[in-house]
mmCIF file of C-alpha atoms in Angstrom:
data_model
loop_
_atom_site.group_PDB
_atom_site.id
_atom_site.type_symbol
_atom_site.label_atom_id
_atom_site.label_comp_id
_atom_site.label_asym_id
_atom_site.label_seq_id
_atom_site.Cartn_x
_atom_site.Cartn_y
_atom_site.Cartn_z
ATOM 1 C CA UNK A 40 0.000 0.000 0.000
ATOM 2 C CA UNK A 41 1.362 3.526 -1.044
ATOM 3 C CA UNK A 42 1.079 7.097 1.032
ATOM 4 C CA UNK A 43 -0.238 9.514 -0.792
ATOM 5 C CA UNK A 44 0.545 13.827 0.047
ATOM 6 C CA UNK A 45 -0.592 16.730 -2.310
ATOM 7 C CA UNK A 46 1.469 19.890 -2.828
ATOM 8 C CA UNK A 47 0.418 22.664 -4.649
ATOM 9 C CA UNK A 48 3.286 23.155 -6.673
ATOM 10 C CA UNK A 49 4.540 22.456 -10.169
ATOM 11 C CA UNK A 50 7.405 21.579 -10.783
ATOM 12 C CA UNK A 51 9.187 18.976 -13.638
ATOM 13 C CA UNK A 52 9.685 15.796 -12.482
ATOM 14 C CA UNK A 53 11.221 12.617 -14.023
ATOM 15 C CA UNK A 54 7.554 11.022 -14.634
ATOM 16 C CA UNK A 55 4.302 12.537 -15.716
ATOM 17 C CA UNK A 56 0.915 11.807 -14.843
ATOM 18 C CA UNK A 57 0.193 9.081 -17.066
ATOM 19 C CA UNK A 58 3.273 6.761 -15.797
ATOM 20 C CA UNK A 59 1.439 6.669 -12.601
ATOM 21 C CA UNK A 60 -2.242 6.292 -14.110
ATOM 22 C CA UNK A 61 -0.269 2.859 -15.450
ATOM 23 C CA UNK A 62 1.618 2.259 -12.018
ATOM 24 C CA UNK A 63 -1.937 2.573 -10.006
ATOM 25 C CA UNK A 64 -3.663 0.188 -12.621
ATOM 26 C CA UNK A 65 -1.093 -2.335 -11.945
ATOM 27 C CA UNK A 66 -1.338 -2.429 -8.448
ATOM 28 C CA UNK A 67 -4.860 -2.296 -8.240
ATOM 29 C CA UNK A 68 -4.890 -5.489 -10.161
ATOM 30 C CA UNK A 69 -2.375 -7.363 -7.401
ATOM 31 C CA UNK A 70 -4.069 -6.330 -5.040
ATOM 32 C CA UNK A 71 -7.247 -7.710 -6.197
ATOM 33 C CA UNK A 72 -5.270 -11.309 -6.709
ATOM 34 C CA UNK A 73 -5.587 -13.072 -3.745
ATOM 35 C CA UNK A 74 -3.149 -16.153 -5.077
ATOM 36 C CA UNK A 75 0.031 -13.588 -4.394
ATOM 37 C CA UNK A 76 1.969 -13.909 -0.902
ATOM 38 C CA UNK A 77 1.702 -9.991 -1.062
ATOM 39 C CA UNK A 78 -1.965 -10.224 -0.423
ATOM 40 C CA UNK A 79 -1.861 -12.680 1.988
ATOM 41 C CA UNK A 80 0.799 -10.842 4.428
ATOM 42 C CA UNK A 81 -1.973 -7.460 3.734
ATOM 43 C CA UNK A 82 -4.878 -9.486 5.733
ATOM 44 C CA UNK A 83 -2.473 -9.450 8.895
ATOM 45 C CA UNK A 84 -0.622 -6.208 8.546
ATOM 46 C CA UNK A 85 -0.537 -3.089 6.639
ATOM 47 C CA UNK A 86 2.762 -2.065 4.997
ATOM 48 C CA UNK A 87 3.625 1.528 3.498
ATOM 49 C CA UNK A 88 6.326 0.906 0.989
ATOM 50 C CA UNK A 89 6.377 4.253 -1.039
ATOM 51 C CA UNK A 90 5.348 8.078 -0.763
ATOM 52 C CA UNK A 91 3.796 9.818 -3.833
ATOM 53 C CA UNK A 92 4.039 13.649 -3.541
ATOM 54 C CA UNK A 93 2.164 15.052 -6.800
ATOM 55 C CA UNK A 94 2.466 18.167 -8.297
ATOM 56 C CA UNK A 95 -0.132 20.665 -9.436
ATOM 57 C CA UNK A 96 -0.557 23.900 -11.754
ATOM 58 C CA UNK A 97 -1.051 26.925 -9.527
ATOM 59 C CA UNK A 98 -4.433 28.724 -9.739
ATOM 60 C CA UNK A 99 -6.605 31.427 -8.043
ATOM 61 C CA UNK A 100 -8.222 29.272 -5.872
ATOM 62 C CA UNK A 101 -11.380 31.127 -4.613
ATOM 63 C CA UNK A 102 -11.953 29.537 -1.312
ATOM 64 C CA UNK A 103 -9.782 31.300 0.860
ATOM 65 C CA UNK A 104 -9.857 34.425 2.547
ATOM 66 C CA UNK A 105 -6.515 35.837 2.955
ATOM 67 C CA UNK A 106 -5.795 37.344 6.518
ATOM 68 C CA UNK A 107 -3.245 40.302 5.039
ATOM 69 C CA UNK A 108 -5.433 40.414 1.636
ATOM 70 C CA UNK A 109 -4.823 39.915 -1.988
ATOM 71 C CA UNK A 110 -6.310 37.275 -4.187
ATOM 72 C CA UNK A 111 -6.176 33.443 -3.597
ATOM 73 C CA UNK A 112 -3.982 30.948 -4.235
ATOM 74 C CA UNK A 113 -5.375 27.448 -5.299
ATOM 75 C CA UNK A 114 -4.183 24.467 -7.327
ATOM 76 C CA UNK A 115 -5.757 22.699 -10.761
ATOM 77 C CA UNK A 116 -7.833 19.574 -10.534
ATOM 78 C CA UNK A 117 -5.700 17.017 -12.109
ATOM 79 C CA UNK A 118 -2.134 17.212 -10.914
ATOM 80 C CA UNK A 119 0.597 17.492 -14.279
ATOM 81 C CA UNK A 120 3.174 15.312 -12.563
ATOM 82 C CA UNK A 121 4.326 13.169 -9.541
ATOM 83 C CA UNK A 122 7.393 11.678 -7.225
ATOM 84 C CA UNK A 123 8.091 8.758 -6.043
ATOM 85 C CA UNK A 124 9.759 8.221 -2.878
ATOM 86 C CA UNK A 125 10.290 5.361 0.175
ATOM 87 C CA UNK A 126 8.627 6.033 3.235
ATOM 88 C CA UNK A 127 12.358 6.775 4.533
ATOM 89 C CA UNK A 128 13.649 8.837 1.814
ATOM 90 C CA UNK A 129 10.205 11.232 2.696
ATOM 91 C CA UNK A 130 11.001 11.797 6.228
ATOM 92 C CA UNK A 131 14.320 12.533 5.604
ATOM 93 C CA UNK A 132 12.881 15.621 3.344
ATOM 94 C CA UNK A 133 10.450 16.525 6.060
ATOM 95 C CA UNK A 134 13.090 16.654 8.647
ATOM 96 C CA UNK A 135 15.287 19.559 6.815
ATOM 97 C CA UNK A 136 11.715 21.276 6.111
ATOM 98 C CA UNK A 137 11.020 20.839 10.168
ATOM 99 C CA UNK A 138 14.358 22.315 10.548
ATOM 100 C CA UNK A 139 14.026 25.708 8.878
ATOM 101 C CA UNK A 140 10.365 26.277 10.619
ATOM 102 C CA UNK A 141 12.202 25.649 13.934
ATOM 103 C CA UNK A 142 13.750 28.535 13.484
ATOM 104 C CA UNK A 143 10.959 30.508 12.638
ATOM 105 C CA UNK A 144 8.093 31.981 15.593
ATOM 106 C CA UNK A 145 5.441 31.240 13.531
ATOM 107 C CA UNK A 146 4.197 31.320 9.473
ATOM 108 C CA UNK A 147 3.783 34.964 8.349
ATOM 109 C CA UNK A 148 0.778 36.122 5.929
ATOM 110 C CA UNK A 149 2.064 36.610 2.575
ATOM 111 C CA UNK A 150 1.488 39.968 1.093
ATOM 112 C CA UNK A 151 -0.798 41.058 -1.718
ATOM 113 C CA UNK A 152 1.729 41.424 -4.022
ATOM 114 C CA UNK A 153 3.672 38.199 -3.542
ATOM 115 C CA UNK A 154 0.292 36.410 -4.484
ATOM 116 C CA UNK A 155 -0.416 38.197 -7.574
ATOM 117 C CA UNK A 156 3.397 37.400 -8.441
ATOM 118 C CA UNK A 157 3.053 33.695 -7.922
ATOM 119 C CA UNK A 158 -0.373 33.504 -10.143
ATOM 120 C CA UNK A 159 1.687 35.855 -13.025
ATOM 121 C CA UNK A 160 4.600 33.073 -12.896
ATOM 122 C CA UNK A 161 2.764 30.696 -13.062
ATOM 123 C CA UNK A 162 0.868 31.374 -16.582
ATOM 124 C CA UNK A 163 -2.796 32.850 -14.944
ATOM 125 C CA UNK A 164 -3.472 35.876 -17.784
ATOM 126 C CA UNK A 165 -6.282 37.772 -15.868
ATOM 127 C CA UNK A 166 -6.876 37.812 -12.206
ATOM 128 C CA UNK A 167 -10.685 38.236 -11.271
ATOM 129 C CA UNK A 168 -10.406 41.125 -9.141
ATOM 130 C CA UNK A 169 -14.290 40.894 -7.880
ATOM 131 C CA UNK A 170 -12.742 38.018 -5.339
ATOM 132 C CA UNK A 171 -10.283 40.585 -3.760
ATOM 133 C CA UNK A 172 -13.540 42.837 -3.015
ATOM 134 C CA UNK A 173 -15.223 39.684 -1.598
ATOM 135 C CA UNK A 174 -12.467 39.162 0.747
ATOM 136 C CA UNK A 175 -12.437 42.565 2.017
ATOM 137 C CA UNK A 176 -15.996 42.068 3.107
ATOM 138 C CA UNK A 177 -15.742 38.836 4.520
ATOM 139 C CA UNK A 178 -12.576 40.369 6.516
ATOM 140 C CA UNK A 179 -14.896 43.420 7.618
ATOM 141 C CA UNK A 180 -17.517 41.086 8.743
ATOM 142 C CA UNK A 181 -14.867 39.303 11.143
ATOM 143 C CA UNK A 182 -13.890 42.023 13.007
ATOM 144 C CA UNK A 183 -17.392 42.860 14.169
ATOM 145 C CA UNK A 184 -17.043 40.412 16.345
ATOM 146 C CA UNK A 185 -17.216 39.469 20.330
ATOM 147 C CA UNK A 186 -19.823 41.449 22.444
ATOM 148 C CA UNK A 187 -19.755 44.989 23.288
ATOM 149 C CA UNK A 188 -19.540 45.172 26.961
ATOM 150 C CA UNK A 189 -18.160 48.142 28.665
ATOM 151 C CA UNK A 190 -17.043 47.179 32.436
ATOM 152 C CA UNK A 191 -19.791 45.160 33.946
ATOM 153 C CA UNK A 192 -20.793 42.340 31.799
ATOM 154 C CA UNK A 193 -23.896 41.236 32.469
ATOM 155 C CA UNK A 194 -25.476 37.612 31.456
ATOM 156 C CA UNK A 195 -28.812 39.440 30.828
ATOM 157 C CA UNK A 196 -27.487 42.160 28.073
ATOM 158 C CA UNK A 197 -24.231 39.963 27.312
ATOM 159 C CA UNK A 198 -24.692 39.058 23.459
ATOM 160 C CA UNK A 199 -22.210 36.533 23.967
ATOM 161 C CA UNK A 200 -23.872 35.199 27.246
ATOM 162 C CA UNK A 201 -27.323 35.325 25.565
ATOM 163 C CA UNK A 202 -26.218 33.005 22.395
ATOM 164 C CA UNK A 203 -25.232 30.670 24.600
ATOM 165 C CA UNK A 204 -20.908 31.022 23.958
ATOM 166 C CA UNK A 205 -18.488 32.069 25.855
ATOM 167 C CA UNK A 206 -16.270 35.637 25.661
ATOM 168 C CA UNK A 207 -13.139 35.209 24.094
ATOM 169 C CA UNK A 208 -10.264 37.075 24.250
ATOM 170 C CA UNK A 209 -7.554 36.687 20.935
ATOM 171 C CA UNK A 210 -6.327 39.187 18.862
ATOM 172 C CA UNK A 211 -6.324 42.940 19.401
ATOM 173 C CA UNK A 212 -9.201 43.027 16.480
ATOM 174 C CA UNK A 213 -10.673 39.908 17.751
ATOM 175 C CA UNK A 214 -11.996 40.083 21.273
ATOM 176 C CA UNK A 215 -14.971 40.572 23.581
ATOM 177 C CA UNK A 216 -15.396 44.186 25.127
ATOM 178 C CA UNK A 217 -15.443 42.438 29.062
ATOM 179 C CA UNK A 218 -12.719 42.275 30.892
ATOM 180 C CA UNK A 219 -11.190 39.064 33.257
ATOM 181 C CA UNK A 220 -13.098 40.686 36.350
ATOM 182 C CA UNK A 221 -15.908 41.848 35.020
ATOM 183 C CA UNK A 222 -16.847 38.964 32.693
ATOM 184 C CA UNK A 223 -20.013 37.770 34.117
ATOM 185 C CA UNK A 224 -20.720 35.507 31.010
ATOM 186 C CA UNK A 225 -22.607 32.149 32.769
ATOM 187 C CA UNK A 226 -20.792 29.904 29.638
ATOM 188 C CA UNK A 227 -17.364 31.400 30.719
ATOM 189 C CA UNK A 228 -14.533 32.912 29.321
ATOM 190 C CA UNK A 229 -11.894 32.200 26.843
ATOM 191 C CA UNK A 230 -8.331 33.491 26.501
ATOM 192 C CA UNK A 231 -5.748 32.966 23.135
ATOM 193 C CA UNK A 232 -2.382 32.092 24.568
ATOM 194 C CA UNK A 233 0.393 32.881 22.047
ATOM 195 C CA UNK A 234 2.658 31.292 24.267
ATOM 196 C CA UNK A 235 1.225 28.203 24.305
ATOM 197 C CA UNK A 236 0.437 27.881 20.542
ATOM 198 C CA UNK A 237 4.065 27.974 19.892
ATOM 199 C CA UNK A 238 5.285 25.783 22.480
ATOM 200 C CA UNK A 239 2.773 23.154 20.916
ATOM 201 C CA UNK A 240 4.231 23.740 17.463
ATOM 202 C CA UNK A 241 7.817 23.965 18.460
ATOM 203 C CA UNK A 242 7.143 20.372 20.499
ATOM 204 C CA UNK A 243 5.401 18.872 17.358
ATOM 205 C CA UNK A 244 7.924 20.044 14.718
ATOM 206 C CA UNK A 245 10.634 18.662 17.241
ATOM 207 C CA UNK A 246 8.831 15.024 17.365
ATOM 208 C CA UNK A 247 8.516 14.579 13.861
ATOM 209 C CA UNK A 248 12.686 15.716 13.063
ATOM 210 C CA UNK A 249 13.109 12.781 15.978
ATOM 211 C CA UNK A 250 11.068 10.100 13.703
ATOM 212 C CA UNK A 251 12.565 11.154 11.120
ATOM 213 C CA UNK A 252 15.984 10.893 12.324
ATOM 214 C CA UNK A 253 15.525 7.272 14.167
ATOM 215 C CA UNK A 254 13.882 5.760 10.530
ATOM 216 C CA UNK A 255 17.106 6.531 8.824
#
């Protein structure tokens, strides 16, 4: 049994699309042939043997809404092109890629102008520009969020209280109006922790460069 990933790239590869239409035809058929000692060991145990990263066309994708604007990047339907790797040979790659984002507080928002550059190299003509104005409403919309106590909040005129959520506290642009002492929301409050997001992704990132290490 393979692993597949996605990645919204394209890029040339050795093999194109069709070579693994053929590949995936082939092992659909030994896998349906019970007389093989391949599909007898797959009724006790499943076995990855290979990693297929595929590549795709870059498009405006349209179902995105991008936190520091600009249009939308997206990928085609059919990928052009595809890799083929062992299951070792991919976590070595995903180790160096863990490495760099270790060194990094946390994934920035690309600009406006990096997207439009990225959907010009990559062959897109005409960008619709009615999606950029549909983003900047949906980002509007957002921000007029949280409820709009002033000191006391009260359960009875809490908007937060009275939909039955609790008040949360995130981002300067993202918050409820109450404060930790005053909050008298009866389904509680909730408070982003910076912090604690990063810890969590430092600690993951740092797991997976350890697998990846001990399968070599």
């Amino acid at each position: 049994m393979s692993a597949f990933m996605d990645l919204n790239k394209c890029e040339n590869t050795s093999r194109d699309a069709s070579t693994f239409d053929d590949e995936n035809s082939a092992l659909a058929m030994n896998s349906n042939d019970s007389s093989t000692p391949a599909a007898k060991r797959s009724k006790r145990s499943i076995h990855f043997d290979k990693v297929y990263i595929f590549y795709f066309p870059r498009q405006q994708g349209f179902n995105s809404v991008p936190a520091a604007g600009g249009c939308t990047l997206g990928m085609a339907l059919r990928h052009v092109a595809f890799e083929a790797m062992s299951v070792e040979e991919h976590l070595g790659k995903l180790g160096k890629q863990n490495n760099n984002q270790l060194n990094k507080d946390s994934p920035e928002p690309m600009p406006a102008y990096e997207r439009r550059i990225l959907l010009k190299t990559a062959g897109i003509p005409k960008i619709d520009a009615e999606e950029k104005l549909d983003c900047q409403r949906i980002r509007k919309s957002r921000k007029e969020c949280g409820c709009a106590c002033r000191g006391l909040c009260k359960p009875e005129t809490c908007s937060c209280s009275q939909a039955d959520i609790m008040c949360h506290i995130g981002y300067e642009w993202f918050s409820c109006g109450c404060s930790r002492s005053t909050c008298g929301n009866i389904v509680g409050r909730s408070e982003y922790n910076y912090d604690r997001q990063l810890t969590y992704a430092r600690d993951k990132l740092m797991r997976l460069k350890q697998e990846g290490e001990k399968s070599k």
